[in-house]
Coordinates of C-alpha atoms in Angstrom, one line a residue:
Chain S
M294 CA 9.8 -10.4 46.8
A295 CA 11.1 -13.4 48.6
L296 CA 8.3 -15.8 49.7
P297 CA 8.8 -16.7 53.3
S298 CA 8.5 -20.3 54.2
S299 CA 10.2 -19.1 57.4
E300 CA 7.1 -17.1 58.3
P301 CA 4.3 -19.7 58.8
D302 CA 2.3 -17.3 60.9
A303 CA 2.1 -14.6 58.4
P304 CA -1.3 -12.9 58.3
R305 CA -3.7 -14.8 56.0
E306 CA -4.7 -11.9 53.9
T307 CA -1.0 -11.2 53.1
L308 CA -0.7 -14.8 51.9
L309 CA -3.6 -14.6 49.5
L310 CA -2.5 -11.2 48.2
R311 CA 0.9 -12.7 47.5
L312 CA -0.6 -15.6 45.6
Q313 CA -2.6 -13.3 43.5
G314 CA 0.5 -11.3 42.7
F315 CA 1.9 -14.2 40.7
E316 CA 1.1 -15.1 37.2
G317 CA 0.2 -18.7 37.7
P318 CA 1.9 -21.6 39.5
L319 CA 5.0 -21.5 37.3
D320 CA 5.6 -17.9 38.2
L321 CA 5.4 -18.7 41.9
L322 CA 7.7 -21.8 41.5
L323 CA 10.3 -19.6 39.8
D324 CA 10.1 -17.1 42.6
L325 CA 10.6 -19.9 45.1
A326 CA 13.5 -21.2 43.2
R327 CA 15.1 -17.8 43.1
S328 CA 14.7 -17.5 46.9
Q329 CA 17.0 -20.5 47.2
K330 CA 19.7 -18.0 46.5
F331 CA 21.4 -20.6 44.4
D332 CA 22.6 -20.6 40.9
L333 CA 19.5 -21.1 38.8
A334 CA 21.3 -23.9 37.0
Q335 CA 21.2 -25.9 40.2
I336 CA 17.5 -25.8 41.2
S337 CA 16.5 -28.1 44.0
I338 CA 13.0 -29.2 43.0
L339 CA 12.3 -31.0 46.3
D340 CA 12.8 -27.8 48.3
I341 CA 10.5 -25.7 46.2
V342 CA 7.9 -28.4 46.0
D343 CA 7.7 -28.3 49.8
Q344 CA 7.5 -24.6 49.8
Y345 CA 4.8 -24.5 47.1
L346 CA 2.7 -27.1 48.9
T347 CA 3.0 -25.0 52.1
V348 CA 1.9 -21.9 50.4
I349 CA -1.1 -23.6 48.7
E350 CA -2.1 -25.2 52.0
G351 CA -2.0 -21.9 53.7
A352 CA -4.0 -20.2 51.0
R353 CA -6.7 -23.0 51.1
R354 CA -7.1 -22.4 54.8
V355 CA -8.0 -18.8 54.0
R356 CA -10.2 -19.5 51.0
L357 CA -11.3 -22.8 49.6
E358 CA -12.0 -21.8 46.1
L359 CA -8.5 -21.5 44.8
A360 CA -8.1 -21.4 41.0
A361 CA -7.9 -24.8 39.5
D362 CA -4.4 -24.5 38.0
W363 CA -2.9 -23.9 41.4
L364 CA -4.5 -27.1 42.7
V365 CA -3.5 -29.1 39.6
M366 CA 0.1 -28.0 40.1
A367 CA -0.1 -28.9 43.8
A368 CA -1.4 -32.4 43.0
W369 CA 1.3 -32.9 40.4
L370 CA 4.0 -31.7 42.8
T371 CA 2.7 -34.0 45.5
W372 CA 3.1 -36.9 43.1
L373 CA 6.5 -35.7 42.0
K374 CA 7.6 -35.5 45.7
S375 CA 6.5 -39.0 46.4
R376 CA 8.6 -40.3 43.5
L377 CA 11.6 -38.3 44.5
L378 CA 11.5 -39.7 48.0
L379 CA 11.6 -43.4 46.9
P380 CA 14.8 -45.4 47.2
A381 CA 17.1 -44.5 44.4
D382 CA 17.2 -47.8 42.5
Q383 CA 13.5 -47.9 41.7
Q384 CA 12.1 -47.1 38.2
E385 CA 9.5 -44.7 39.7
M386 CA 12.2 -42.7 41.3
Q387 CA 14.0 -42.4 38.0
D388 CA 10.7 -41.2 36.3
G389 CA 10.4 -38.7 39.1
A390 CA 14.0 -37.5 38.5
V391 CA 13.2 -37.0 34.8
A392 CA 10.1 -35.1 35.6
A393 CA 11.9 -32.9 38.1
E394 CA 14.6 -32.1 35.6
A395 CA 12.0 -31.2 33.0
L396 CA 10.4 -28.8 35.6
A397 CA 13.7 -27.3 36.5
E398 CA 14.4 -26.8 32.8
R399 CA 11.1 -25.0 32.3
L400 CA 11.9 -22.8 35.3
R401 CA 15.3 -22.0 33.9
M402 CA 13.7 -21.1 30.5
L403 CA 11.3 -18.8 32.2
A404 CA 14.0 -17.3 34.3
V405 CA 16.0 -16.6 31.1
V406 CA 13.0 -15.0 29.5
R407 CA 12.6 -12.7 32.6
L408 CA 16.3 -11.8 32.5
L409 CA 16.1 -11.1 28.8
A410 CA 13.0 -8.9 29.3
G411 CA 15.0 -7.0 31.9
W412 CA 18.0 -6.8 29.7
L413 CA 15.9 -5.4 26.8
G414 CA 14.2 -3.0 29.2
A415 CA 17.5 -1.7 30.3
R416 CA 18.6 -0.8 26.8
P417 CA 18.3 2.7 25.5
I418 CA 14.8 2.3 24.0
L419 CA 13.8 4.4 21.0
G420 CA 11.1 6.8 22.0
Q421 CA 12.0 6.5 25.7
D422 CA 15.7 7.0 26.1
V423 CA 16.9 7.9 22.6
F424 CA 15.0 9.8 20.0
A425 CA 15.1 9.6 16.2
R426 CA 14.5 12.6 14.0
G427 CA 11.1 14.2 14.8
M428 CA 10.6 15.6 11.4
P429 CA 12.1 13.2 8.8
E430 CA 12.3 14.5 5.3
D431 CA 11.1 12.5 2.3
H432 CA 13.1 13.2 -0.8
T433 CA 11.1 10.7 -2.8
D434 CA 9.1 12.0 -5.8
I435 CA 6.4 9.9 -7.2
D436 CA 6.1 10.2 -10.9
R437 CA 2.6 9.2 -12.1
S438 CA 3.0 10.4 -15.6
R439 CA 3.7 7.0 -17.0
L440 CA 0.6 5.2 -18.4
A441 CA -0.3 1.6 -17.9
V442 CA -2.3 0.8 -21.0
D443 CA -2.4 -2.0 -23.5
L444 CA -4.1 -2.7 -26.7
A445 CA -6.4 -5.4 -25.3
T446 CA -7.9 -2.8 -22.9
L447 CA -8.2 -0.3 -25.7
V448 CA -10.1 -2.7 -28.0
G449 CA -12.2 -4.0 -25.0
S450 CA -13.1 -0.4 -24.2
Y451 CA -14.2 0.2 -27.8
L452 CA -16.4 -2.8 -27.7
R453 CA -17.9 -1.8 -24.4
A454 CA -18.5 1.8 -25.6
A455 CA -20.0 0.7 -28.9
R456 CA -22.3 -1.9 -27.3
R457 CA -23.5 0.5 -24.7
G458 CA -23.9 3.3 -27.3
A459 CA -26.1 1.1 -29.4
R460 CA -28.1 0.0 -26.4
D461 CA -28.7 3.5 -25.0
R462 CA -29.8 5.0 -28.3
A463 CA -33.6 5.3 -28.4
Y464 CA -35.2 3.1 -31.0
Q465 CA -36.5 5.0 -34.0
P466 CA -38.2 3.2 -36.9
R467 CA -36.4 4.2 -40.1
P468 CA -38.8 6.5 -42.1
L469 CA -39.7 4.8 -45.4
T470 CA -38.7 7.0 -48.2
L471 CA -40.9 5.5 -51.0
W472 CA -41.2 7.1 -54.4
T473 CA -44.7 8.3 -54.5
V474 CA -47.0 8.7 -57.5
Q475 CA -46.8 12.5 -57.0
D476 CA -42.9 12.3 -57.2
A477 CA -43.2 10.1 -60.3
L478 CA -45.6 12.5 -62.0
R479 CA -43.2 15.4 -61.4
R480 CA -40.2 13.5 -62.6
L481 CA -41.9 12.1 -65.7
G482 CA -43.1 15.6 -66.6
V483 CA -39.6 17.0 -66.4
M484 CA -37.9 14.1 -68.2
L485 CA -40.4 13.5 -71.0
G486 CA -39.2 16.5 -73.0
S487 CA -35.7 15.2 -73.3
V488 CA -36.8 11.7 -74.4
P489 CA -37.3 11.7 -78.2
D490 CA -38.2 8.0 -78.7
W491 CA -39.6 5.1 -76.9
A492 CA -37.8 4.5 -73.6
S493 CA -38.0 1.8 -71.0
L494 CA -40.1 2.7 -67.9
E495 CA -37.0 1.9 -65.7
Q496 CA -35.1 4.8 -67.2
F497 CA -37.5 7.2 -65.4
L498 CA -36.8 5.8 -61.9
P499 CA -34.9 8.1 -59.6
D500 CA -31.1 7.5 -59.1
H501 CA -30.8 7.2 -55.4
L502 CA -32.9 4.2 -54.6
T503 CA -31.2 2.3 -51.8
G504 CA -32.8 -1.2 -51.8
P505 CA -35.0 -3.6 -53.8
T506 CA -38.1 -2.6 -51.9
E507 CA -37.6 1.1 -52.7
R508 CA -36.9 0.1 -56.3
R509 CA -40.1 -1.9 -56.8
A510 CA -42.2 0.8 -55.1
A511 CA -40.7 3.4 -57.4
L512 CA -41.4 1.3 -60.4
A513 CA -45.0 0.9 -59.4
S514 CA -45.4 4.6 -58.7
T515 CA -43.8 5.5 -62.1
F516 CA -46.1 3.1 -63.9
M517 CA -49.2 4.6 -62.1
A518 CA -48.0 8.1 -63.1
G519 CA -47.5 6.9 -66.7
L520 CA -51.0 5.6 -66.8
E521 CA -52.3 8.9 -65.4
M522 CA -50.4 10.9 -68.0
A523 CA -51.3 8.5 -70.8
R524 CA -55.0 9.1 -70.1
D525 CA -54.8 12.8 -70.9
G526 CA -52.4 12.1 -73.8
T527 CA -49.3 13.7 -72.3
L528 CA -47.5 10.4 -73.1
R529 CA -48.0 7.1 -74.7
L530 CA -47.4 3.6 -73.2
R531 CA -46.8 0.3 -74.9
Q532 CA -46.1 -3.3 -73.9
S533 CA -45.3 -5.7 -76.8
E534 CA -45.9 -8.9 -74.8
A535 CA -47.3 -10.0 -71.4
F536 CA -44.7 -9.3 -68.6
G537 CA -42.5 -7.7 -71.3
P538 CA -40.8 -4.3 -70.7
I539 CA -43.1 -1.3 -70.6
Q540 CA -42.0 1.5 -72.8
L541 CA -43.2 5.1 -73.0
R542 CA -42.7 8.2 -75.1
A543 CA -44.1 11.7 -75.1
G544 CA -47.6 12.2 -76.4
L545 CA -48.9 15.1 -78.5
G546 CA -50.8 16.6 -75.6
P547 CA -54.5 16.5 -74.6
L548 CA -55.7 17.8 -78.0
E549 CA -54.4 14.7 -79.7
T550 CA -56.6 12.4 -77.7
G551 CA -58.5 10.0 -79.9
L552 CA -56.2 10.4 -82.9
P553 CA -55.0 7.2 -84.4
E554 CA -51.5 6.1 -83.4
D555 CA -48.9 7.3 -85.8
D556 CA -45.3 6.6 -85.4
A557 CA -44.0 8.6 -88.3
Chain X
M219 CA 28.2 36.9 28.2
T220 CA 29.4 33.5 29.4
A221 CA 31.2 31.0 27.2
I222 CA 28.9 28.5 25.5
E223 CA 29.2 25.1 27.2
E224 CA 29.3 22.0 25.0
D225 CA 26.5 20.5 27.1
W226 CA 24.1 23.3 26.1
L227 CA 25.0 22.8 22.5
R228 CA 24.3 19.0 22.8
L229 CA 21.0 19.6 24.5
A230 CA 19.8 22.2 21.9
E231 CA 21.0 19.9 19.1
A232 CA 19.1 16.9 20.5
M233 CA 15.9 18.8 21.1
I234 CA 15.7 20.4 17.7
F235 CA 16.6 17.0 16.1
A236 CA 14.0 15.0 18.0
A237 CA 11.1 17.6 18.0
A238 CA 8.1 16.9 15.8
T239 CA 7.6 20.6 15.1
P240 CA 10.0 23.5 14.7
V241 CA 11.4 24.5 18.1
T242 CA 10.9 28.1 19.2
P243 CA 13.9 29.9 20.8
R244 CA 11.6 30.3 23.8
A245 CA 11.0 26.6 24.2
L246 CA 14.7 26.1 23.8
G247 CA 15.4 28.6 26.5
Q248 CA 13.2 26.7 28.9
L249 CA 15.2 23.6 28.4
L250 CA 18.6 25.2 28.7
P251 CA 20.0 26.2 32.1
D252 CA 19.3 29.8 33.2
A253 CA 23.0 30.7 32.7
A254 CA 22.8 29.9 29.0
D255 CA 22.2 32.6 26.4
T256 CA 19.8 31.0 24.0
D257 CA 20.5 33.1 21.0
A258 CA 24.3 32.5 21.5
V259 CA 23.7 28.8 21.7
I260 CA 21.6 28.9 18.5
A261 CA 24.2 30.9 16.7
A262 CA 26.9 28.4 17.8
L263 CA 24.9 25.5 16.7
R264 CA 24.2 27.0 13.3
A265 CA 27.9 27.7 12.9
R266 CA 28.6 24.1 13.7
Y267 CA 26.3 22.8 11.0
D268 CA 27.4 25.4 8.5
G269 CA 28.5 23.8 5.2
R270 CA 27.4 20.4 6.3
G271 CA 24.9 18.0 4.7
V272 CA 22.3 19.2 7.1
E273 CA 21.8 22.8 8.2
L274 CA 19.9 24.6 11.0
A275 CA 17.1 26.5 9.4
E276 CA 14.6 29.0 10.9
V277 CA 11.1 28.1 9.7
G278 CA 8.0 29.9 10.8
G279 CA 9.5 31.3 14.0
G280 CA 11.1 28.0 14.9
L281 CA 14.3 26.0 14.4
Q282 CA 14.6 22.8 12.5
F283 CA 17.3 20.8 10.8
R284 CA 16.9 20.6 7.1
T285 CA 18.9 19.0 4.3
A286 CA 21.3 21.4 2.7
A287 CA 19.8 23.0 -0.4
D288 CA 22.6 21.8 -2.7
I289 CA 22.3 18.2 -1.4
A290 CA 18.6 17.8 -1.6
P291 CA 18.4 17.4 -5.4
R292 CA 21.0 14.6 -5.2
L293 CA 19.0 12.7 -2.6
R294 CA 15.9 13.0 -4.7
R295 CA 14.6 9.6 -5.8
V296 CA 12.0 9.4 -8.4
I297 CA 9.6 6.5 -8.1
Q298 CA 7.6 5.8 -11.3
L299 CA 4.1 4.6 -10.7
S300 CA 2.2 3.5 -13.7
R301 CA -1.1 5.3 -13.9
R302 CA -4.2 3.6 -15.5
L303 CA -6.5 5.7 -17.7
P304 CA -10.0 6.0 -16.3
R305 CA -12.5 3.8 -18.0
V306 CA -14.3 6.7 -19.6
A307 CA -11.0 8.0 -21.0
M308 CA -10.1 4.6 -22.4
E309 CA -13.4 4.3 -24.2
T310 CA -13.2 7.8 -25.6
L311 CA -9.7 7.1 -26.8
A312 CA -10.8 3.8 -28.5
I313 CA -13.6 5.6 -30.3
V314 CA -11.2 8.4 -31.5
A315 CA -8.7 5.7 -32.6
Y316 CA -11.3 3.9 -34.7
H317 CA -13.3 6.8 -36.1
Q318 CA -10.9 9.6 -36.4
P319 CA -11.2 12.4 -37.3
L320 CA -14.4 13.0 -35.5
S321 CA -16.0 15.7 -33.4
R322 CA -17.0 15.6 -29.8
A323 CA -20.6 15.3 -30.8
E324 CA -19.8 12.2 -32.8
I325 CA -17.9 10.6 -29.9
E326 CA -20.9 11.3 -27.7
H327 CA -23.2 9.8 -30.2
I328 CA -21.2 6.5 -30.4
R329 CA -20.7 6.2 -26.6
G330 CA -24.4 7.1 -26.1
V331 CA -23.5 9.5 -23.2
A332 CA -22.1 13.0 -22.8
L333 CA -18.3 13.5 -22.8
S334 CA -16.9 15.5 -20.0
Q335 CA -14.3 18.2 -20.6
Q336 CA -12.1 16.5 -18.1
T337 CA -11.9 13.3 -20.0
L338 CA -10.9 15.1 -23.2
E339 CA -8.3 17.0 -21.2
T340 CA -6.9 13.8 -19.7
L341 CA -6.3 12.4 -23.1
L342 CA -4.9 15.7 -24.4
E343 CA -2.5 16.0 -21.4
A344 CA -1.4 12.4 -21.9
G345 CA -0.6 13.4 -25.5
L346 CA -2.8 10.6 -26.9
I347 CA -5.1 12.7 -29.0
E348 CA -4.8 16.0 -30.8
P349 CA -7.1 18.3 -32.8
K350 CA -7.2 17.5 -36.5
G351 CA -8.8 20.6 -37.9
R352 CA -12.4 21.7 -38.1
R353 CA -15.3 20.2 -39.9
E354 CA -16.9 22.4 -42.5
T355 CA -20.4 22.0 -41.1
P356 CA -22.5 24.4 -39.0
G357 CA -20.6 25.4 -35.9
R358 CA -17.3 24.2 -37.5
P359 CA -16.6 21.6 -34.7
T360 CA -13.0 20.6 -34.0
T361 CA -12.3 17.1 -34.9
W362 CA -10.0 14.8 -33.0
G363 CA -7.5 12.1 -33.9
T364 CA -4.8 10.1 -32.2
T365 CA -1.2 11.1 -32.1
T366 CA 2.1 9.4 -32.8
A367 CA 2.5 9.0 -29.0
F368 CA -0.7 7.0 -29.1
L369 CA 0.9 4.5 -31.5
T370 CA 4.1 4.3 -29.4
Q371 CA 2.1 3.8 -26.2
F372 CA 0.1 0.9 -27.6
G373 CA 3.0 -0.5 -29.5
L374 CA 1.4 0.0 -32.9
K375 CA 3.2 0.6 -36.2
D376 CA 0.2 2.4 -37.6
L377 CA -3.5 2.6 -37.2
R378 CA -4.1 -0.2 -39.6
E379 CA -2.7 -2.5 -37.0
L380 CA -5.9 -2.0 -34.9
P381 CA -8.2 -4.9 -35.3
P382 CA -10.9 -3.8 -37.7
P383 CA -14.3 -3.1 -36.1
E384 CA -15.9 -5.7 -38.4
D385 CA -13.8 -8.3 -36.6
L386 CA -15.1 -7.2 -33.3
L387 CA -18.7 -6.2 -33.8
L388 CA -21.6 -7.5 -35.9
E389 CA -22.8 -4.0 -36.4
P390 CA -20.1 -1.4 -36.0
P391 CA -21.3 2.0 -34.8
R392 CA -21.4 4.9 -37.3
P393 CA -20.9 8.4 -36.2
A394 CA -24.0 10.5 -36.7
E395 CA -24.0 12.9 -39.5
G396 CA -22.8 16.4 -38.7
Chain P
M167 CA 42.1 3.5 0.2
T168 CA 41.4 7.0 -1.0
A169 CA 40.9 9.9 1.3
I170 CA 37.3 10.6 2.3
E171 CA 36.0 13.6 0.6
E172 CA 33.9 16.1 2.5
D173 CA 31.2 15.9 -0.2
W174 CA 30.7 12.2 0.5
L175 CA 30.4 12.8 4.2
R176 CA 27.8 15.6 3.6
L177 CA 25.8 13.3 1.3
A178 CA 25.8 10.4 3.8
E179 CA 25.0 12.7 6.6
A180 CA 22.0 14.3 4.8
M181 CA 20.6 10.9 3.7
I182 CA 20.7 9.3 7.1
F183 CA 19.5 12.5 8.7
A184 CA 16.5 12.8 6.4
A185 CA 15.3 9.2 6.6
A186 CA 12.6 8.1 9.0
T187 CA 14.0 4.6 9.4
P188 CA 17.6 3.2 9.4
V189 CA 19.4 3.5 6.1
T190 CA 21.2 0.4 5.0
P191 CA 24.9 0.6 4.0
R192 CA 23.8 -0.7 0.6
A193 CA 21.4 2.2 0.0
L194 CA 24.2 4.6 1.1
G195 CA 26.6 2.9 -1.3
Q196 CA 24.3 3.5 -4.2
L197 CA 24.1 7.2 -3.4
L198 CA 27.8 7.7 -3.0
P199 CA 30.2 7.8 -6.0
D200 CA 31.8 4.5 -6.9
A201 CA 35.2 5.8 -5.7
A202 CA 33.9 6.2 -2.1
D203 CA 34.4 3.4 0.5
T204 CA 31.1 3.3 2.2
D205 CA 32.4 1.7 5.4
A206 CA 35.1 4.4 5.7
V207 CA 32.5 7.1 5.1
I208 CA 30.3 5.7 7.8
A209 CA 33.2 5.4 10.2
A210 CA 34.2 9.0 9.6
L211 CA 30.7 10.2 10.1
R212 CA 30.3 8.3 13.3
A213 CA 33.6 9.8 14.6
R214 CA 32.3 13.3 13.7
Y215 CA 29.2 12.8 15.8
D216 CA 30.9 11.1 18.6
G217 CA 30.0 12.8 21.9
R218 CA 27.5 15.1 20.3
G219 CA 23.8 15.6 21.2
V220 CA 22.9 13.4 18.2
E221 CA 24.9 10.2 17.5
L222 CA 25.1 7.8 14.6
A223 CA 23.8 4.4 15.7
E224 CA 23.9 1.1 13.9
V225 CA 20.5 -0.5 14.4
G226 CA 18.3 -3.0 12.6
G227 CA 20.8 -3.6 9.8
G228 CA 21.1 0.1 9.1
L229 CA 22.3 3.5 10.3
Q230 CA 20.2 6.0 12.1
F231 CA 20.9 9.3 13.9
R232 CA 19.5 9.4 17.4
T233 CA 19.9 11.6 20.4
A234 CA 22.6 10.6 23.0
A235 CA 21.2 8.4 25.8
D236 CA 22.6 10.6 28.6
I237 CA 20.5 13.6 27.5
A238 CA 17.3 11.5 27.8
P239 CA 16.3 12.6 31.3
R240 CA 16.3 16.2 30.3
L241 CA 14.7 15.6 26.8
R242 CA 11.8 13.6 28.2
R243 CA 10.3 16.7 29.6
V244 CA 10.0 18.3 26.1
I245 CA 9.8 15.4 23.7
Q246 CA 6.7 13.2 23.2
L247 CA 7.4 9.8 24.7
S248 CA 6.3 6.5 23.2
R249 CA 4.3 4.2 25.4
R250 CA 6.2 1.9 27.6
L251 CA 5.5 -1.8 27.1
P252 CA 3.9 -3.5 30.1
R253 CA 5.9 -6.3 31.8
V254 CA 3.8 -9.1 30.2
A255 CA 4.4 -7.7 26.7
M256 CA 8.1 -7.4 27.4
E257 CA 8.3 -11.0 28.6
T258 CA 6.3 -12.2 25.6
L259 CA 8.6 -10.2 23.3
A260 CA 11.7 -11.8 25.0
I261 CA 10.2 -15.2 24.4
V262 CA 9.6 -14.5 20.7
A263 CA 13.0 -13.0 20.3
Y264 CA 14.7 -16.1 21.7
H265 CA 12.6 -18.9 20.3
Q266 CA 11.3 -17.5 17.0
P267 CA 9.5 -18.6 15.0
L268 CA 7.1 -20.0 17.6
S269 CA 3.4 -20.4 18.0
R270 CA 1.1 -18.9 20.5
A271 CA 0.7 -22.2 22.3
E272 CA 4.5 -22.4 22.7
I273 CA 4.6 -18.9 24.1
E274 CA 2.0 -19.9 26.6
H275 CA 3.8 -23.0 27.6
I276 CA 7.0 -21.1 28.4
R277 CA 5.2 -18.5 30.5
G278 CA 2.9 -21.1 32.1
V279 CA -0.1 -18.8 31.6
A280 CA -2.5 -17.9 28.7
L281 CA -1.4 -15.1 26.4
S282 CA -4.0 -12.4 26.4
Q283 CA -5.3 -11.0 23.2
Q284 CA -4.4 -7.5 24.4
T285 CA -0.8 -8.4 24.8
L286 CA -0.6 -9.9 21.3
E287 CA -2.3 -6.8 19.9
T288 CA 0.0 -4.4 21.7
L289 CA 3.0 -6.1 20.2
L290 CA 1.5 -6.3 16.7
E291 CA 0.4 -2.6 16.8
A292 CA 3.9 -1.5 17.9
G293 CA 5.2 -3.5 14.9
L294 CA 7.5 -5.5 17.1
I295 CA 6.4 -8.9 16.1
E296 CA 5.0 -10.3 12.9
P297 CA 3.6 -13.6 11.6
K298 CA 6.3 -15.8 10.1
G299 CA 4.1 -18.3 8.3
R300 CA 2.4 -21.4 9.6
R301 CA 3.8 -24.5 11.1
E302 CA 3.0 -27.7 9.1
T303 CA 1.6 -29.5 12.1
P304 CA -2.0 -30.3 13.0
G305 CA -4.0 -27.1 13.2
R306 CA -1.3 -25.3 11.1
P307 CA -0.7 -22.7 13.9
T308 CA 0.7 -19.3 12.9
T309 CA 4.2 -18.7 14.1
W310 CA 5.6 -15.4 15.3
G311 CA 8.9 -13.6 15.0
T312 CA 10.4 -10.2 15.7
T313 CA 10.7 -7.4 13.2
T314 CA 13.3 -5.0 12.1
A315 CA 11.4 -2.4 14.1
F316 CA 12.1 -4.5 17.2
L317 CA 15.8 -4.2 16.5
T318 CA 15.5 -0.5 15.9
Q319 CA 13.4 0.1 19.0
F320 CA 15.9 -1.7 21.3
G321 CA 19.0 -0.4 19.5
L322 CA 20.2 -3.8 18.2
K323 CA 22.3 -4.3 15.1
D324 CA 20.8 -7.8 14.7
L325 CA 19.5 -10.7 16.7
R326 CA 23.0 -12.0 17.4
E327 CA 23.4 -9.0 19.7
L328 CA 20.9 -10.6 22.1
P329 CA 22.9 -12.1 25.0
P330 CA 23.1 -15.9 25.0
P331 CA 20.8 -17.5 27.6
E332 CA 23.8 -19.0 29.5
D333 CA 25.3 -15.5 29.9
L334 CA 22.1 -14.3 31.5
L335 CA 21.9 -17.3 33.9
L336 CA 25.5 -16.9 35.0
E337 CA 25.0 -13.4 36.1
P338 CA 25.2 -13.2 39.8
P339 CA 21.7 -13.1 41.4
R340 CA 20.7 -9.6 41.9
P341 CA 20.4 -8.8 45.6
A342 CA 17.1 -7.1 45.4
E343 CA 14.5 -8.0 42.8
G344 CA 12.6 -5.3 41.0

């Protein structure tokens, strides 16, 4: 699409349509540069500036509200043109020449990009012009048999399980298994026959007492049972001094009650 | 029957190669010129690939290229991915390690929750635990203990290398009676 | 140099045939026996497929079988085509290919217009460009570069296969644009 500076009387709508067909001012400038039919390495900025300003002027006659970037570029190019037209020995002219070369360089860069895009597009593109295997085969096996474990995790898991296990168990008060007087009566009754002489009260306590509390309770129960059995003469009790050991031995039975003590 | 043109072979080869599903002889026939005998083209193509690293196979009524059966095992690459034990399995394993031999009911008592069959099977399959006889109590439950593989896996010389529960807990759990 | 054994050719053929992406000569070398000269095997395999419906191409630093380009017009009717990239995406891709790594602002400067989110997403989704880290300048902009998939897609061995900018400019101007 060559933009016609040679067609100033082109219909207005066509002009606007053309402007909208470009991707911004740089795109239009590149197209103008191309239409010079010169080597892109030798872009004449002054020529394309004139053409650009003509196009913008024409477009503004059709519609005033032209996008800002088109107008900004137009203003800048007007400034550039004024610099380029100054006598060659002035500093401003040199500034203009530098700016013009920078613009030409940008246009060349954009031109190169366009050409490369075209070059890429002309290559045999995978999925368009050449096709890879539609059903690739995967010969990879994934072996998940190996375990990733370590001792720290094992011990940590144990702690977690134990702590949770303890927390989740419902609280149950431990039943007190105290040695009752009834228990002591039974035990004393059984044991007395095999005790020939005075024996310490402690000897009649059960074997499986677990703690000091249980032990003291059993001692108390056994003493109570001893008193009970001493009353009907089944056994005899003695304590030689205050807080001294309590001893007991078998009595002669209920009939013996009231008889004087005889240790013969 | 006409001779098979090289062009037909190329076309058939490219189509079967690029297709995402097996190519039916009918679809192939539509691609080939009318003059071509589809079956003959397929036969010629199969002959061309005969004995090569890739062969033309007929799968589910369609044609596709496939790695030659004798080559496939040599292409096989095994990628080892380390698998983590699920949390439940790890806890169960830890309890067995510390309290072995113990029954399932005892494991459940310590963990405070029921033990799924799947967890037990995971540990069994991994070779980390094994049955250690039966307990002579009602129901004669199987008791479980850890294996030599367990020691190897965790880099332990023997079970005494496990840190004792007393070092870990103020009040170590006791398996329930039974 | 030893003679190329048929077995090596079969192995190489099968491996490259099976893979979904180009196979590097290094991966091929690991598969072949030590005695085999990988480059020679590749050359022999390429020769075997020369002129066939499927050819051995060197793309993206690896080897890949693909259908011959001249068959494309006939295959397009039967094979699912990938989506063509719009012109803007192609130009953006060309900019990234030449100037990588570069930031979004730099892409916009070269094209003279803003880069739409859609274009960026199209290229990212197609796996043609990828982030290449951030530039240590104010704002730390992400920079972009092309991927191996870009090379594969456009049938390039590596980025050096892109024509130098001067070569493109020196081309005689095409009579008709488009």
